[in-house]
Structures are given as structure tokens and as C-alpha cells.
Short mmCIF file of C-alpha atoms in Angstrom, two decimals:
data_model
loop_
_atom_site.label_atom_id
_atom_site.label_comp_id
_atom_site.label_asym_id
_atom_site.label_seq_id
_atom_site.Cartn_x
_atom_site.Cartn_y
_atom_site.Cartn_z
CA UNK A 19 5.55 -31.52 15.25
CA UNK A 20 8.96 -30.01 14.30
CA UNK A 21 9.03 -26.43 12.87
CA UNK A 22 10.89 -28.42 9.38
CA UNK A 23 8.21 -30.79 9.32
CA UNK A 24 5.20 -28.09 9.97
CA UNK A 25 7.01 -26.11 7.46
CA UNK A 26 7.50 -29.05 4.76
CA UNK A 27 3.14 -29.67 4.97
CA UNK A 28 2.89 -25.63 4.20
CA UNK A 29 5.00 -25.92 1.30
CA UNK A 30 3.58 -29.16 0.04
CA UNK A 31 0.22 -27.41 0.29
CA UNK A 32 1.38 -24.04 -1.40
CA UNK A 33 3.24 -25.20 -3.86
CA UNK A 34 -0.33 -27.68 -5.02
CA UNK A 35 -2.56 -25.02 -5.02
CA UNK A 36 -0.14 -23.25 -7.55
CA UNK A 37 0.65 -26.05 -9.52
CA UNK A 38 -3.09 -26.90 -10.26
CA UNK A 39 -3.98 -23.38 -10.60
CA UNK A 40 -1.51 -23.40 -13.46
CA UNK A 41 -2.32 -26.83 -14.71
CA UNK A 42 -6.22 -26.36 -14.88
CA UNK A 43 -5.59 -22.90 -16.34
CA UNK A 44 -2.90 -23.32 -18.97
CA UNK A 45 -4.94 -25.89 -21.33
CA UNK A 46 -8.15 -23.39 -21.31
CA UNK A 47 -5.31 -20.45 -22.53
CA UNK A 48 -3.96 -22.44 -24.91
CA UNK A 49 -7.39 -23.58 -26.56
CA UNK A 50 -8.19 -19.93 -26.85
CA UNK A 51 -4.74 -19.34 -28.39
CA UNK A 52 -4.80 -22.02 -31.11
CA UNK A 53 -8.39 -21.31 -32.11
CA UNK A 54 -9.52 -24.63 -29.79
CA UNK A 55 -7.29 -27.09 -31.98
CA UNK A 56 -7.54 -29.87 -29.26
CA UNK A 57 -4.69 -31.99 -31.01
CA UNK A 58 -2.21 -29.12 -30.82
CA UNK A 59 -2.85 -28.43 -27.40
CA UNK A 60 -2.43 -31.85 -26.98
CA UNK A 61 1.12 -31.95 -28.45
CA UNK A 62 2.43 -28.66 -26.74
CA UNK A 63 0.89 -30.17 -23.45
CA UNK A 64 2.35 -33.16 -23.43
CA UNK A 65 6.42 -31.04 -23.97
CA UNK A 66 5.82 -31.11 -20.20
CA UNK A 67 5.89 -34.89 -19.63
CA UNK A 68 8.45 -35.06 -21.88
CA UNK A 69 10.99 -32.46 -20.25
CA UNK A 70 9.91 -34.11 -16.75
CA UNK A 71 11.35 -37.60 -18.12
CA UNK A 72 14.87 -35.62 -19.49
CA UNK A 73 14.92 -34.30 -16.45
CA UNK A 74 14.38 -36.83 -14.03
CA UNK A 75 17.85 -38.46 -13.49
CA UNK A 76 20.04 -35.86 -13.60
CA UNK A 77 17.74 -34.08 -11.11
CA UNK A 78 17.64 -37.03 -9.07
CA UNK A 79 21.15 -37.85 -8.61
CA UNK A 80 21.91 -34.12 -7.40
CA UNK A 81 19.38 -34.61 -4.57
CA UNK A 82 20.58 -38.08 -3.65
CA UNK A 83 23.89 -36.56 -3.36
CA UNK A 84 22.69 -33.66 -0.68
CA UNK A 85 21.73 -30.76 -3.05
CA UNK A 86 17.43 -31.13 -2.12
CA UNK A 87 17.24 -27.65 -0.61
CA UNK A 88 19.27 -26.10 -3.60
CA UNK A 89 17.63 -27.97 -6.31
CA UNK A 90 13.94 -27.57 -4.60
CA UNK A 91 14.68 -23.57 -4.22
CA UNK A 92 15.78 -24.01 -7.65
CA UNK A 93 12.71 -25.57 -9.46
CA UNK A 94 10.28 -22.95 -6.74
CA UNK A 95 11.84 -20.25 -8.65
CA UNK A 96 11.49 -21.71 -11.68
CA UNK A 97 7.46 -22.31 -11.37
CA UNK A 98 7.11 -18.57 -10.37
CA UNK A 99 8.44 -17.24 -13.59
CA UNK A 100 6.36 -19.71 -15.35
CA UNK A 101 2.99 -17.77 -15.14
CA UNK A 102 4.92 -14.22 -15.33
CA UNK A 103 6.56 -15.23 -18.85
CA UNK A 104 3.05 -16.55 -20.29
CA UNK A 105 0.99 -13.25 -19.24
CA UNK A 106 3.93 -10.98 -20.11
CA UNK A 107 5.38 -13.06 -23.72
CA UNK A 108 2.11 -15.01 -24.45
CA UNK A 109 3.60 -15.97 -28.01
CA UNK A 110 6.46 -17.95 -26.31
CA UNK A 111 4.14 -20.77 -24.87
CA UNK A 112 7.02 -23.52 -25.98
CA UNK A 113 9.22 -21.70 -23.53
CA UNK A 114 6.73 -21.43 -20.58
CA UNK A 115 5.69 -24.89 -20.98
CA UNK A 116 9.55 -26.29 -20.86
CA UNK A 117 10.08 -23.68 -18.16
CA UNK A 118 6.60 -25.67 -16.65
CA UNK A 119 8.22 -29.16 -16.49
CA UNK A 120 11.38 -28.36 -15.33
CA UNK A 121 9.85 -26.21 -12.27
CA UNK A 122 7.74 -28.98 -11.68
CA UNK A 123 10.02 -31.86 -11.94
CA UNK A 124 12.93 -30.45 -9.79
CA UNK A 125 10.50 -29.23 -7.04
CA UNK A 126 8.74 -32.59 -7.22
CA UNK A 127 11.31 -34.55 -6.82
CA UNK A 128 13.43 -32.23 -3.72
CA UNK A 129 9.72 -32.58 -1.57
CA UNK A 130 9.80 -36.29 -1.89
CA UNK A 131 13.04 -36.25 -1.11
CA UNK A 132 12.29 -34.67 2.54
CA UNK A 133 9.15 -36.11 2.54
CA UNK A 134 10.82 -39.86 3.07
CA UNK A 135 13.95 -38.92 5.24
CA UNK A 136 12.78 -35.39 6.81
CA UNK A 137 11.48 -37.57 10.01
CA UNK A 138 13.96 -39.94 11.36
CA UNK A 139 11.86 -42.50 11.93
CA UNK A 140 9.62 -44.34 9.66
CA UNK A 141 6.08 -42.84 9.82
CA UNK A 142 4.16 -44.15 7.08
CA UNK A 143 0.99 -42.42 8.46
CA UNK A 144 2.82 -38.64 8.12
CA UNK A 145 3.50 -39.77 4.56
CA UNK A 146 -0.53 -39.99 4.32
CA UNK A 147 -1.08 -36.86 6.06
CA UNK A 148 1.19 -34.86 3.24
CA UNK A 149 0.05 -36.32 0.94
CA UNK A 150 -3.63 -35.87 1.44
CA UNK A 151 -2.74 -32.25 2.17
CA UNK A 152 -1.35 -32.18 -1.67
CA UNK A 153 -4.90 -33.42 -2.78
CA UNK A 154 -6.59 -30.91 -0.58
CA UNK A 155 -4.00 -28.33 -2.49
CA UNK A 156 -5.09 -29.78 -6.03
CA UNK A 157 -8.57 -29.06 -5.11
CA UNK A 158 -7.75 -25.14 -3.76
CA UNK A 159 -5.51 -24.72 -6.63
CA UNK A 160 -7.78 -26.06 -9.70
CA UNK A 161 -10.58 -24.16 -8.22
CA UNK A 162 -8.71 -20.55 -7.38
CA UNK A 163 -7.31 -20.90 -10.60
CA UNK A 164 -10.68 -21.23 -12.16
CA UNK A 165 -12.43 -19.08 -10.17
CA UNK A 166 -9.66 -16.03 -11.21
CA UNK A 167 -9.73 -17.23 -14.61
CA UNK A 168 -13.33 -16.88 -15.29
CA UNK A 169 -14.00 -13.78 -13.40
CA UNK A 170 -10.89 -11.70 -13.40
CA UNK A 171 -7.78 -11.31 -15.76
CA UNK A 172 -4.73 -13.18 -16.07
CA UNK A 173 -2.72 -10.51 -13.68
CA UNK A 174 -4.85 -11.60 -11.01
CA UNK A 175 -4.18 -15.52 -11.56
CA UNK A 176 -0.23 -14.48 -12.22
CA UNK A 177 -0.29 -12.36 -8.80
CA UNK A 178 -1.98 -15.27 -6.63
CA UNK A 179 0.62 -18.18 -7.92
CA UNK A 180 3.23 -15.86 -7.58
CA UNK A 181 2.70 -15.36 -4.19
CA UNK A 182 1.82 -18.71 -2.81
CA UNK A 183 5.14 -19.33 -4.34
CA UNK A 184 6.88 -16.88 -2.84
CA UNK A 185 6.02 -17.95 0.32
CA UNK A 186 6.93 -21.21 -0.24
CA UNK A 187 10.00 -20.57 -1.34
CA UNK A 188 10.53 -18.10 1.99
CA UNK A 189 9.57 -21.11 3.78
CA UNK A 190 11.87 -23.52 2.02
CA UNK A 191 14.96 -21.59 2.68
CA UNK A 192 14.71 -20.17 5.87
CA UNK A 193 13.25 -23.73 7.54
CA UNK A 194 14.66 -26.64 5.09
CA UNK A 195 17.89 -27.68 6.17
CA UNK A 196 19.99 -29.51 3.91
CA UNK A 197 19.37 -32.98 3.39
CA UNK A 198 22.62 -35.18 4.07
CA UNK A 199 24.23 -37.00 0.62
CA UNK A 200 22.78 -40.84 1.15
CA UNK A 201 25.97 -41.81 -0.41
CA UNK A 202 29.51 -42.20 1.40
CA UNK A 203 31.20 -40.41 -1.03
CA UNK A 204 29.75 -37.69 -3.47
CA UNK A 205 30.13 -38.47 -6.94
CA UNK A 206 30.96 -35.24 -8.78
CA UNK A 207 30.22 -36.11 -11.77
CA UNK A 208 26.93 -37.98 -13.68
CA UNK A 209 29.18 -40.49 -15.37
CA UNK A 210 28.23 -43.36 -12.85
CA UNK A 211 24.66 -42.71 -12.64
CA UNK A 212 23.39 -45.05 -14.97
CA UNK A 213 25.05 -48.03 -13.28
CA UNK A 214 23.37 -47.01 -9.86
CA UNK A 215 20.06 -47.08 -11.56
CA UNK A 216 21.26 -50.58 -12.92
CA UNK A 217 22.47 -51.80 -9.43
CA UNK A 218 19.43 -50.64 -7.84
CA UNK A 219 17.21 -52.49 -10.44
CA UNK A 220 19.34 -55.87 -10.25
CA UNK A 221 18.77 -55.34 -6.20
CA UNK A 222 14.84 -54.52 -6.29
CA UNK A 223 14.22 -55.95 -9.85
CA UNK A 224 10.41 -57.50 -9.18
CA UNK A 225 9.90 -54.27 -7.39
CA UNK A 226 11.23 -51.55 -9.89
CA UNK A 227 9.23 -53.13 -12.73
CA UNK A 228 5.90 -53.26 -10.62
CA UNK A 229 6.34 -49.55 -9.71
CA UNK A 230 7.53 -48.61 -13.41
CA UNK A 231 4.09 -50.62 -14.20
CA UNK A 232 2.08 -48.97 -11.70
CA UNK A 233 3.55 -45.58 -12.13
CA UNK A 234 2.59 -45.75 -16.00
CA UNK A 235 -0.98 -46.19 -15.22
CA UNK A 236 -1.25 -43.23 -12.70
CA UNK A 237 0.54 -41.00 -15.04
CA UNK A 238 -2.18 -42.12 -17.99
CA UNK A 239 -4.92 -41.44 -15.98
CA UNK A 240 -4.16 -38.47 -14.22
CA UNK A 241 -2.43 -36.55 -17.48
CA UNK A 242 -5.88 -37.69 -19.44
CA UNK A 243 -7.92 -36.26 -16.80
CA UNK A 244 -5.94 -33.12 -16.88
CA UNK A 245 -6.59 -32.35 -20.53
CA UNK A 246 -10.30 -34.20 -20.56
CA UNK A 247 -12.10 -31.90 -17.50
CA UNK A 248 -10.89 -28.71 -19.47
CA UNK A 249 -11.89 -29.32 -22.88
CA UNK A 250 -14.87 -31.20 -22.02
CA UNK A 251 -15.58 -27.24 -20.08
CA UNK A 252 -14.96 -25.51 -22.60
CA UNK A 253 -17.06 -27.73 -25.46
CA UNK A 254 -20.04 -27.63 -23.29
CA UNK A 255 -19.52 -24.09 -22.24
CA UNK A 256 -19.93 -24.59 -18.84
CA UNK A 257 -18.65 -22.40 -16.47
CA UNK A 258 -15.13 -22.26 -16.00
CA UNK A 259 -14.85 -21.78 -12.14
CA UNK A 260 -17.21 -25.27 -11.96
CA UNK A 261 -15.27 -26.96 -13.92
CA UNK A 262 -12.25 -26.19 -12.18
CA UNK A 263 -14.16 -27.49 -8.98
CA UNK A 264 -14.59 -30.76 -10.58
CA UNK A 265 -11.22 -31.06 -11.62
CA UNK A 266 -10.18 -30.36 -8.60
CA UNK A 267 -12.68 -32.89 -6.29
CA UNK A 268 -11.39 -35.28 -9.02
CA UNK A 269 -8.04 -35.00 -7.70
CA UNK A 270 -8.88 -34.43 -3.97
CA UNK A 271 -9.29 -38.81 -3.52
CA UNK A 272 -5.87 -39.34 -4.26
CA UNK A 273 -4.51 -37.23 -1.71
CA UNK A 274 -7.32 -39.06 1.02
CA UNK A 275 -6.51 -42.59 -0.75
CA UNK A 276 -3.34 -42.49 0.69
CA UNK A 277 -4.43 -40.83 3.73
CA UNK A 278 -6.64 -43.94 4.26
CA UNK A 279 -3.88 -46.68 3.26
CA UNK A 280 -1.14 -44.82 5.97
CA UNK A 281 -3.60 -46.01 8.34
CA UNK A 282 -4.91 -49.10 7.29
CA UNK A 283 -1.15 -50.50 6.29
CA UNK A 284 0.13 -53.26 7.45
CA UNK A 285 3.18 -55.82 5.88
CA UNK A 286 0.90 -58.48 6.03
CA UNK A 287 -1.77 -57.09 4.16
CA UNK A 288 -0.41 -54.84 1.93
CA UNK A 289 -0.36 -56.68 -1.13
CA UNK A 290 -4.30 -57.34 -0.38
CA UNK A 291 -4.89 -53.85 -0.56
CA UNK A 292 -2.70 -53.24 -3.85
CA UNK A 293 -5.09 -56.49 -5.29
CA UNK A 294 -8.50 -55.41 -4.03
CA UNK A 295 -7.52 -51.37 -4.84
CA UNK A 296 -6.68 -52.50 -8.75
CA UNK A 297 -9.54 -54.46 -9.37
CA UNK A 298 -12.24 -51.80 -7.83
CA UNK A 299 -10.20 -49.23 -10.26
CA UNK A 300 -10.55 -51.57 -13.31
CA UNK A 301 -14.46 -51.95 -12.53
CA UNK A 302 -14.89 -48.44 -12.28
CA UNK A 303 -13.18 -47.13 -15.22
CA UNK A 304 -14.83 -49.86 -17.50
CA UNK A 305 -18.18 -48.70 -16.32
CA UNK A 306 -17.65 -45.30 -17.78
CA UNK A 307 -18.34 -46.56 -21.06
CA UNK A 308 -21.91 -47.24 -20.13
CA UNK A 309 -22.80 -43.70 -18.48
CA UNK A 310 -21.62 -41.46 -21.27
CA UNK A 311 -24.69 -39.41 -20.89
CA UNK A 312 -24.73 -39.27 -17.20
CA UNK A 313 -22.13 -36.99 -16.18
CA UNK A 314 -22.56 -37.35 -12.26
CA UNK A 315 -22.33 -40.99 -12.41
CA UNK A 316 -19.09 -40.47 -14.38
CA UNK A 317 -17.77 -38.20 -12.03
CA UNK A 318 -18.25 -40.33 -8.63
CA UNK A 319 -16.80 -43.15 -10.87
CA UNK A 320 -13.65 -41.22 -11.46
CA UNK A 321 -13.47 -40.25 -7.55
CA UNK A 322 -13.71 -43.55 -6.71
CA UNK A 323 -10.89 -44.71 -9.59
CA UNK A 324 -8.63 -42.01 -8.33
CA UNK A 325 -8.96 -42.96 -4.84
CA UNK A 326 -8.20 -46.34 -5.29
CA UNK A 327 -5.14 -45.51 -7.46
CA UNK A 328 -3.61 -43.38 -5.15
CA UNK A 329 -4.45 -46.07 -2.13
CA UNK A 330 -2.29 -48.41 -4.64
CA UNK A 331 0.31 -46.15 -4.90
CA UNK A 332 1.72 -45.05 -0.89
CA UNK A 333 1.24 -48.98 -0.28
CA UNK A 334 3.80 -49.31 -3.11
CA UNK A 335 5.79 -46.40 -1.09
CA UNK A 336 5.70 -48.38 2.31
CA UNK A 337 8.36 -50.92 0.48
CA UNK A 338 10.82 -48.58 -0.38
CA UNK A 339 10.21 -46.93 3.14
CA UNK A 340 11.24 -50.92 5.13
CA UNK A 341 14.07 -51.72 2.64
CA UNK A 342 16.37 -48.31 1.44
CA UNK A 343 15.02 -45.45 2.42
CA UNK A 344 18.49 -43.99 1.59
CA UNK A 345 17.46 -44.51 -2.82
CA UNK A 346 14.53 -42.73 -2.23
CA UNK A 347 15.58 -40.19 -5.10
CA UNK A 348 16.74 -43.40 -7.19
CA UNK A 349 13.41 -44.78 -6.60
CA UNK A 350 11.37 -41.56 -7.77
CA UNK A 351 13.40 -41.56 -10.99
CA UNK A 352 12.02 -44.80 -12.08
CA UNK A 353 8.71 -43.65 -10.82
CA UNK A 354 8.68 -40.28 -12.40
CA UNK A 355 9.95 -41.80 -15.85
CA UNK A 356 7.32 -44.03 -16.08
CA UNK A 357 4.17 -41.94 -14.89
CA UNK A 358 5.58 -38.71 -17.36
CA UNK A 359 5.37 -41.49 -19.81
CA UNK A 360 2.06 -42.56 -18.88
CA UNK A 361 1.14 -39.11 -18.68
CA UNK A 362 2.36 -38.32 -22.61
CA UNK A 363 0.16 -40.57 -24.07
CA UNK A 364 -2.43 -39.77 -22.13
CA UNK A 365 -2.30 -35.91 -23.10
CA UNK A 366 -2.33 -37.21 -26.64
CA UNK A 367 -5.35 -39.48 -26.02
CA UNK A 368 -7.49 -36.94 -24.44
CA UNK A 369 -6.54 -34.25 -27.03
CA UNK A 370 -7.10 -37.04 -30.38
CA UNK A 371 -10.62 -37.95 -29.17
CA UNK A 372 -12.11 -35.42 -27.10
CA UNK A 373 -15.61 -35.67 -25.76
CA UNK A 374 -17.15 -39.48 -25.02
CA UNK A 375 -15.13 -40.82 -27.01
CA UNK A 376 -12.02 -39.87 -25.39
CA UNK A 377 -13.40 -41.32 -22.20
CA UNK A 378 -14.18 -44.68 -23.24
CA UNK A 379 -10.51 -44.40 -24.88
CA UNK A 380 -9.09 -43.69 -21.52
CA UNK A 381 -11.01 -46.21 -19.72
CA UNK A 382 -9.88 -49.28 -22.14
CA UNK A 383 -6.72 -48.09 -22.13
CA UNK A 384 -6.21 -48.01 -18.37
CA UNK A 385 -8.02 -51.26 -17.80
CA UNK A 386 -5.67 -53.19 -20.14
CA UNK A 387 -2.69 -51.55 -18.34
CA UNK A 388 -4.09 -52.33 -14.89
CA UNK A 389 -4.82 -55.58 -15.69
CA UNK A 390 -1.34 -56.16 -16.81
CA UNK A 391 0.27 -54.63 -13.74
CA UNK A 392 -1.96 -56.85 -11.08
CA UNK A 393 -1.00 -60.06 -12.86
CA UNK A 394 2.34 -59.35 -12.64
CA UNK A 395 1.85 -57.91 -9.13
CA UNK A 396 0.20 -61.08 -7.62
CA UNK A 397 2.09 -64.09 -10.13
CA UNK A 398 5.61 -62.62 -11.13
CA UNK A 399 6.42 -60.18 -8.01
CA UNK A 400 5.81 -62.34 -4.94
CA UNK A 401 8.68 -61.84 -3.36
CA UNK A 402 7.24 -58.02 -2.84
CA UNK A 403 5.38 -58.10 0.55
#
């Protein structure tokens, strides 16, 4: 393996366990802040969505046009003075939240970007590997982040994300070489970004609205899960560090579902696996409503929903990776757009009905959508294989 490649899994894997350490953290802080008003946490929460879906294109056309390293050091930078400004300026949460999203978004979106053209050839099953790396990070993260939160202070959670991201921002300029522009010529300005998204649309239509689709759904769930473990801690007063283990084995099956579909892919059989992975996702999350008061059964239920998804979603990559890998950033706008949406009203959801209810909320919700994505999937997007 290639020192930029070796280096790219580090930072993928850093930058995860910071993220969720700041992602499990920041909803218990702000329930303490607002006197546990659910539905304002809620609202501020789902700001970050929001600023993720502003920033999305004009953050994707500068890293389609060459600028990943600058706009991933960028967004790095901008994640490690997230935590600093909330410990130090705790009244300005607005601020650290938009601070939050746009940290998050532009470092997103500058990994994916070397993710897909870092290796020269097309190795769907490296894809897997960094990707179940980023679940193994979610699960480090949520439960570091929990672990600091519940027995130390805040300068001790600020101090650890600061310094995972430190490193990987050491590691993303010293071993991240610029990524070439996939265009001919630059454009220097944004005025002629919409009509690329349009042209690539028109060229991948059946495609672009499956992913918008699919991408929706993960953001729902995922978001909703985000808010749900947390409150659902905090209500019950269990113990924080516990809960952030759950939240964070929650998340670790989406980083080994796609571990598992980089090896099991094949052309022929991909859109079997997209079928088969929906439908066992639908199942599962309708059965919730039936084990409300078995909290175990709920939680292998949600492993095995999140697993599924995320087996769904690097099949859904493998197309973009045999057609134009060169629109990968193109691509992830459409795909971030949608799943921040998702991921708003999911936030909302979870922070409007909280406890069983909001579970059975989530559940219907997501089936409906599901549903609505594998019809079109298998009846309206053939010509997707």
C-alpha cells in the first residue's frame, strides 16, 4: 500500500472518531443547556443538515476543479475550532453548530473525493476497507466521547478531538497530494455550475434520482438515530459512556455493510443485492414497533437495518465507479443534498416524539421511503445495472 493511500485510511479513521465524539456529545450538552427541551435541540441540531445542503455545491465544484487538499485542510481546521469555541463561548452554540456543518461538509466531501480517484485503478474492495474503517471510527469516537463526557470535563473531550485532528490534518498536508481538476479547463467562476449538475442529471437521470432516493433514506435514519440514542440516555438515565457504546455499535454495521458488499460485488448481481438489502431493512425497521419494551431486540434490529443500508449504499457507489469516476464530486452533491435532507427531518422527528413513540415514527417513516425507492429501483431504473 502507498504511503497516500496508508495515510488517507489514518485520516478517514481520525477524523470519525472526532466527528462522533462530537456528534454523540453535542446533543447531551445541549439538553443540559436548554433545560432538556427535546424540540429545541431538535431545531438547533438539525442548522447542521441544513448548512451541509448550502454548502454542498459550491464545495463540490472547488474539489472537482483540483482544490481537495485545500478545501479538506480547510474544513480539518474548521472541525478543530468547533469543540474549542463551544467549551470556551458555550452561549454561542448557533455559531459552533454552523461552524459544525461546514467542517463537516467540506472535509466530507475532499475524503470522498480521494477516496474514488486516490488509486488509479478501480478497487471497489479498498472502497470497503475505508469505509468500514470509518464505522470502526464511529464506534471509537461515540464511545471516547462518552466515556470523557461522563467521567471527566469538557477540556478533556476538547483536548482529545483536538488532537486526533491535528494529526489528521499533519497527515493531510504533508502526504495528500493535490488531486488533478477532472475538468479540461478550470472554470473560475460558479456561474456554470448549475448546468453541470443539469448535464450530469440528463446523462445519469434513472441513476441520480435512485441515489437522491436512496440517499434521503440513509440521511433519515442515521440523523434520527443520532438524536434518538442520546435522549433516549439521558430520559432513562443510563449511563452516558454505555450509551455512547450503543450509539456507536449502531453505527459500526454500516462501515462492515460495505465492507461485505466490496467483496461480494459483482455487475451482474448488484441490483440483487440493492433488492434483497431494502427489503431485509424494511422488515427490520417495521418490527421495531412490536419490541418497544425490549430494548436488546431493538438494538440488534437497528444493527441489522444499518448494515443492510450501508450494503445498499457502496453497491450504489460501484456505478459511479464503471461509468465517470471523473463527477465523483458532482455525484456526492446530489448525494449529500439529499441525505442532509433526509437527515433534517429526521432530527426533527426524533426531537417531536422522543421515547417509543419516536421509534415507531422513524420506522414508518423509513419503510414508506424505502418502499418507494425499491419500486422505482427495480420498475423505473432498469437501465441501472
Amino acid at each position: 500500500m502507498k504511503n497516500n493511500e496508508f495515510a488517507l485510511i489514518i485520516i478517514v479513521l481520525l477524523v470519525n472518531i472526532s466527528i462522533f465524539a462530537i456528534w454523540y456529545t453535542l446533543p447531551l450538552l445541549f439538553s443540559n443547556i436548554f433545560n432538556y427541551n427535546y424540540a429545541l435541540v431538535s431545531i438547533l441540531l438539525a442548522i447542521i443538515p441544513l448548512v451541509e445542503i448550502i454548502g454542498s455545491i459550491p464545495i463540490g465544484f472547488y474539489v472537482d476543479n483540483g482544490s481537495a487538499k485545500s478545501i479538506g485542510t480547510f474544513g480539518t481546521m474548521f472541525l478543530i475550532f468547533t469543540p474549542i469555541i463551544f467549551v470556551l463561548f458555550s452561549g454561542i452554540g448557533l455559531i459552533d453548530i454552523i461552524l459544525l456543518g461546514i467542517g463537516s461538509i467540506t472535509t466530507e466531501i475532499s475524503l470522498q473525493a480521494y477516496v474514488f480517484n486516490i488509486v488509479k485503478k478501480v478497487k471497489i474492495k479498498y472502497i470497503g476497507l475505508v469505509y468500514g474503517l470509518a464505522g470502526i471510527g464511529g464506534l471509537a469516537g461515540a464511545a471516547s466521547g462518552g466515556f470523557l463526557f461522563q467521567y471527566y470535563s469538557l477540556w478533556y473531550l476538547l483536548a482529545f478531538i483536538s488532537g486526533l485532528l491535528l494529526v489528521a490534518l499533519a497527515l493531510f498536508v504533508k502526504y495528500l497530494e493535490p488531486l488533478e481538476a477532472t475538468h479540461k479547463v478550470k472554470q473560475s467562476n460558479l456561474n456554470k455550475i448549475l448546468g453541470e449538475e443539469a448535464g450530469l442529471y440528463k446523462k445519469f437521470k434513472h441513476f441520480v434520482t435512485g441515489l437522491s432516493m436512496f440517499s434521503f433514506i440513509f440521511g433519515f435514519f442515521e440523523w434520527a438515530i443520532w438524536l434518538l440514542v442520546p435522549i433516549l440516555i439521558i430520559i432513562k438515565s443510563a449511563d452516558i459512556f454505555y450509551g455512547g457504546v450503543i450509539y456507536g455499535v449502531i453505527c459500526l454495521p454500516f462501515g462492515f455493510g460495505s465492507l461485505l458488499a466490496s467483496h461480494i460485488y459483482k455487475k451482474r448481481s448488484k441490483r440483487r443485492v440493492i433488492a434483497c438489502s431494502i427489503i431485509i431493512a424494511i422488515i427490520a425497521m417495521l418490527s421495531t414497533s412490536f419490541l418497544l419494551n425490549f430494548s436488546v431486540y431493538i438494538l440488534v434490529i437497528l444493527l441489522l437495518a444499518s448494515f443492510t443500508i450501508s450494503t445498499t449504499y457502496l453497491t450504489l457507489s460501484g456505478y459511479i465507479l464503471e461509468r465517470d469516476r471523473r463527477d465523483i464530486a458532482e455525484f456526492y452533491v446530489f448525494e449529500t443534498v439529499s441525505y442532509d435532507a433526509g437527515g433534517a427531518i429526521g432530527i426533527l422527528i426524533s426531537g417531536f416524539t422522543v421515547l417509543a413513540t419516536s421509534i415507531t415514527a422513524v420506522s414508518v417513516i423509513f419503510s414508506v421511503l424505502a418502499a418507494a425507492f425499491l419500486a422505482y429501483f427495480l420498475f423505473v431504473g432498469k437501465d441501472v445495472r
